[in-house]
Coordinates of C-alpha atoms and ligand atoms in Angstrom, one line a residue:
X1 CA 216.6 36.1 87.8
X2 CA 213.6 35.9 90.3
X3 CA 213.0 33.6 92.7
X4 CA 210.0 31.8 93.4
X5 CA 209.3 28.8 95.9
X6 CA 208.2 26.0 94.8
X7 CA 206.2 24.2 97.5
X8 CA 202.3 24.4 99.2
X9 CA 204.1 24.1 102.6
X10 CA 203.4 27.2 104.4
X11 CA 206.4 26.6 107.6
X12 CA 208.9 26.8 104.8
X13 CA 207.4 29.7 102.7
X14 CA 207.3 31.3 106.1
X15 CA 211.0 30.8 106.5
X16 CA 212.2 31.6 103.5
X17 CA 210.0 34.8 102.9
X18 CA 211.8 36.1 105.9
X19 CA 215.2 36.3 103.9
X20 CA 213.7 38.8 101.9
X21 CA 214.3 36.6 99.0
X22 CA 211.0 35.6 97.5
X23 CA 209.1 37.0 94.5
X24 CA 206.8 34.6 94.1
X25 CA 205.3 30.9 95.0
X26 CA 203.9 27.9 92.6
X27 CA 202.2 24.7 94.0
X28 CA 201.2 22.0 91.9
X29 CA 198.4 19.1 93.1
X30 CA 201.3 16.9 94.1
X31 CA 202.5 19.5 96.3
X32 CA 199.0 20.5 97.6
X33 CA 198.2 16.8 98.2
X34 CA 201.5 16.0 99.8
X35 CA 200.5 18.5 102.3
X36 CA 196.7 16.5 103.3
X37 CA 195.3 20.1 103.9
X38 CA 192.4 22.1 102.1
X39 CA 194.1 24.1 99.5
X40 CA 192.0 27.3 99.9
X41 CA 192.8 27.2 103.4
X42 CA 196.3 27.2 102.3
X43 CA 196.3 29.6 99.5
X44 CA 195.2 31.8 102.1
X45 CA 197.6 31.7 104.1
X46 CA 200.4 32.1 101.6
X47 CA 198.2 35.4 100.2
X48 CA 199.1 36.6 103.8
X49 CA 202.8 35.7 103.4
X50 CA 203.9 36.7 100.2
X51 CA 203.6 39.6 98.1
X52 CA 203.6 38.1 95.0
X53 CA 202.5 36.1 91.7
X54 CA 201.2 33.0 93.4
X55 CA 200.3 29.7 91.2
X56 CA 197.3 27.7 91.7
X57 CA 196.8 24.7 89.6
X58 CA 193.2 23.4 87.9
X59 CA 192.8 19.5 87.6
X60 CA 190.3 20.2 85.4
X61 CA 191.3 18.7 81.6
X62 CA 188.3 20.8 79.9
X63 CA 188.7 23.9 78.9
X64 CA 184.9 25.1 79.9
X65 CA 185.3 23.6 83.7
X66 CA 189.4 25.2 84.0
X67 CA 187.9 28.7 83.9
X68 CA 185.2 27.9 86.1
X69 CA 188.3 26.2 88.4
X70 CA 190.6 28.9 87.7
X71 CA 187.7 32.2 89.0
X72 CA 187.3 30.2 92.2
X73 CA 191.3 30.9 92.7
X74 CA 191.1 34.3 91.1
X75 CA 188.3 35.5 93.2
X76 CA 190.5 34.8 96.3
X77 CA 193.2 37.3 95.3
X78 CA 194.5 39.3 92.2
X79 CA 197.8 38.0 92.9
X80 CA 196.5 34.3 92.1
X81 CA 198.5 32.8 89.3
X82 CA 196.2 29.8 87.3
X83 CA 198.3 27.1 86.2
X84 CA 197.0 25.4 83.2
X85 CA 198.9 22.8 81.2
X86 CA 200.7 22.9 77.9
X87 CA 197.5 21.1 76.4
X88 CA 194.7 22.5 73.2
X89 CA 192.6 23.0 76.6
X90 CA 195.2 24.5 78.4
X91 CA 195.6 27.1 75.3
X92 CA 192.0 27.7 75.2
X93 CA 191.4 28.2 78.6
X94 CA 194.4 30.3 78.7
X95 CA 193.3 32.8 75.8
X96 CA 190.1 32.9 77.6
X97 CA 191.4 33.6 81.2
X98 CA 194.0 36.4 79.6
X99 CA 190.7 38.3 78.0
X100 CA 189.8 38.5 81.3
X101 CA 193.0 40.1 82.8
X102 CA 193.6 36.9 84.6
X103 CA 197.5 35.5 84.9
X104 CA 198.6 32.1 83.3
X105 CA 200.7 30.2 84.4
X106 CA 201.3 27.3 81.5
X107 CA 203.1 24.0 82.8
X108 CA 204.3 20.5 81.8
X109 CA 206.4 22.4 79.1
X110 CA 208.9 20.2 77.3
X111 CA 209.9 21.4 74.2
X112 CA 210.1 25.0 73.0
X113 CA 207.0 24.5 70.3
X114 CA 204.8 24.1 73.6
X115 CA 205.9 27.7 75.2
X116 CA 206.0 29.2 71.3
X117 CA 202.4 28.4 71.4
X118 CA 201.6 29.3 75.1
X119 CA 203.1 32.7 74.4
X120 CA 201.0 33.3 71.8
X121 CA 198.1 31.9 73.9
X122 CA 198.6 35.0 75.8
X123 CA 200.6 33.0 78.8
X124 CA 201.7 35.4 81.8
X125 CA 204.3 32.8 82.3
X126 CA 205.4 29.5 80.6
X127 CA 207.3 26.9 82.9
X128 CA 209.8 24.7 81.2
X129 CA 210.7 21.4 83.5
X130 CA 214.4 20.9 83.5
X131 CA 214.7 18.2 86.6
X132 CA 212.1 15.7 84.6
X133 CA 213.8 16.0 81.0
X134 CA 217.6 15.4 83.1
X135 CA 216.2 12.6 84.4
X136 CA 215.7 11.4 80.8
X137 CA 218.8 12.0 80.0
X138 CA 217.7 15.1 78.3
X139 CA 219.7 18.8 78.6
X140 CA 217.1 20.2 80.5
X141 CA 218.8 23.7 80.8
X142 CA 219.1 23.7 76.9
X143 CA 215.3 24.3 76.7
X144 CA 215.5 27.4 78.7
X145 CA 218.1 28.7 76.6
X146 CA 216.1 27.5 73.2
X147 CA 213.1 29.3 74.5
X148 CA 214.7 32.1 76.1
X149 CA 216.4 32.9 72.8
X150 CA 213.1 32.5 71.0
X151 CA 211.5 35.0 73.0
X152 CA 214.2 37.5 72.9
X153 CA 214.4 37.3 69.1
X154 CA 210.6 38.0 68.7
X155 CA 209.9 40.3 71.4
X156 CA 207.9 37.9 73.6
X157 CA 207.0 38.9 77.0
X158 CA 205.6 36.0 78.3
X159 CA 208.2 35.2 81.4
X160 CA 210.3 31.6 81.8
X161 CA 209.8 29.8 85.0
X162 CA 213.0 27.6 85.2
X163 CA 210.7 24.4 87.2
X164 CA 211.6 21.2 88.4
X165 CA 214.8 22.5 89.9
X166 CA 216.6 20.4 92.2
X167 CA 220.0 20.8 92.9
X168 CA 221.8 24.9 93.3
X169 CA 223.9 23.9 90.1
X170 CA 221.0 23.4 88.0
X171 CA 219.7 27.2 89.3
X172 CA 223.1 28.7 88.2
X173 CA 222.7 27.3 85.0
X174 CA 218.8 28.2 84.8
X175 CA 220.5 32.2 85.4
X176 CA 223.0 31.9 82.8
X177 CA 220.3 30.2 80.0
X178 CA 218.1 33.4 80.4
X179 CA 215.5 32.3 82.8
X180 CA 213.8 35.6 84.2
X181 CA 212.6 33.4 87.5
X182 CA 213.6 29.9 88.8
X183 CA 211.1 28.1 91.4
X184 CA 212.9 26.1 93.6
X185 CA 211.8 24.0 96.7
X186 CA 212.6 24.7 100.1
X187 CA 215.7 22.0 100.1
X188 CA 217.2 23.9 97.4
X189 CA 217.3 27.5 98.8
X190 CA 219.2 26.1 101.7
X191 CA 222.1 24.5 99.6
X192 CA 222.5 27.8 97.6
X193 CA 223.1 29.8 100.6
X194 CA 225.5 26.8 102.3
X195 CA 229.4 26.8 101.9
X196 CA 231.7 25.2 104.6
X197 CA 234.0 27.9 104.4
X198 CA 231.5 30.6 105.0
X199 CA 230.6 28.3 108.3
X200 CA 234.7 28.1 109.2
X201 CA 235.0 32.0 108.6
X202 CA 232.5 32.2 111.3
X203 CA 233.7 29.8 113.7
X204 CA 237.2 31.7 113.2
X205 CA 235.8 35.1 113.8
X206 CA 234.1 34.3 116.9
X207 CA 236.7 32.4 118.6
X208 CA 239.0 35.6 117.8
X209 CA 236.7 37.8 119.2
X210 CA 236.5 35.6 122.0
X211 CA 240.5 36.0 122.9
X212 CA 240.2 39.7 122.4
X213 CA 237.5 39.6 125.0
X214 CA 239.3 37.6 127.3
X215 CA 242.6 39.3 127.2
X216 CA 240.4 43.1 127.7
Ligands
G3P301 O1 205.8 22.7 90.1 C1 206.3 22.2 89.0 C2 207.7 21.5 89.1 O2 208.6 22.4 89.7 C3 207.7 20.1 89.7 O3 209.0 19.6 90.0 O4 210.5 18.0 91.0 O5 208.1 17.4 90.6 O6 209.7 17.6 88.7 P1 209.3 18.1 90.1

């Protein structure tokens, strides 16, 4: 499984791009908004970070005027990403943007019907949210398995972005379901990569090293 970061702040795409880690990034407009800065500005400077599939979100709710949205993005870089949502718009505008060799990204996917028909929409990737349907007391990891299993069976390429991760448990379970990438914010890519005794093992090991050098 991939990993993508999930976040239009550039410091920590910066950081975590330098653990050689990162496929790919996807913002949304609460991301972009929480970050007060213009988002072309920003998309620019994440083109110049990563290497990679990079998703830029229309607001636009009409098919028509989320093309027009989504070439502004395109224009910018080959490796923009338009994220559209799971809506009859959304489809259209996808089919249309895939004639063009453009990459979809389709969002605000909560039941495996919605990425069925994405797929078939010609979706580069479909993106599943697992943290919203837990907080609704829904198995969140259970769609990625439905749809991962769908696509398998039927030979669809379209990729599953495991979104609205939150916690390192919920990415193990987003690798096991059959996810082929996980986008995860900042927060999250630190807790994977934490374990106290990884930190003791350290401490031990330098404190050793620090008798041998005394004794020498
Ligand atoms: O970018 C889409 C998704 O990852 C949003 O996550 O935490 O707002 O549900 P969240």
């Amino acid at each position: 499984m991939k990993l993508f970061i999930d976040t239009a702040n550039v410091d920590h795409i910066r950081e975590i791009a330098s653990w050689g880690v990162l496929s790919g990034v996807t913002t949304n407009p609460s991301l972009v908004a929480r970050e007060g800065r213009d988002f072309m500005a920003v998309l620019r400077e994440i083109l110049a970070i990563v290497d990679g599939p990079i998703s830029a979100e229309v607001v636009s709710t009409q098919a028509d005027d989320m093309v027009t949205e989504a070439r502004q993005y395109y224009e910018l870089s080959h490796n923009i990403v338009i994220k559209l949502p799971a809506t009859a718009e959304g489809l259209k505008a996808c089919s249309r943007l895939t004639g063009q060799g453009v990459k979809t990204n389709l969002t605000l996917i909560f039941n495996p019907n919605q990425a069925l028909l994405c797929a078939r929409a010609g979706a580069t990737f479909v993106s599943p949210f697992v943290g919203r349907l837990d907080d609704i007391s829904t198995d969140g990891i259970q769609l990625v398995r439905d749809i991962a299993e769908i696509f398998t069976y039927h030979g669809i390429t379209t990729e599953i972005i495991a979104a609205s991760i939150r916690t390192p448990g919920q990415v193990v379970a987003a690798a096991k379901a059959g996810a082929h990438i996980a986008t995860l914010p900042p927060a999250v890519f630190h807790q994977m990569l934490k374990h106290p005794l990884t930190d003791a093992g350290i401490e031990r090991f330098l404190k050793d090293w620090e008798s041998v050098r005394k004794q020498g």
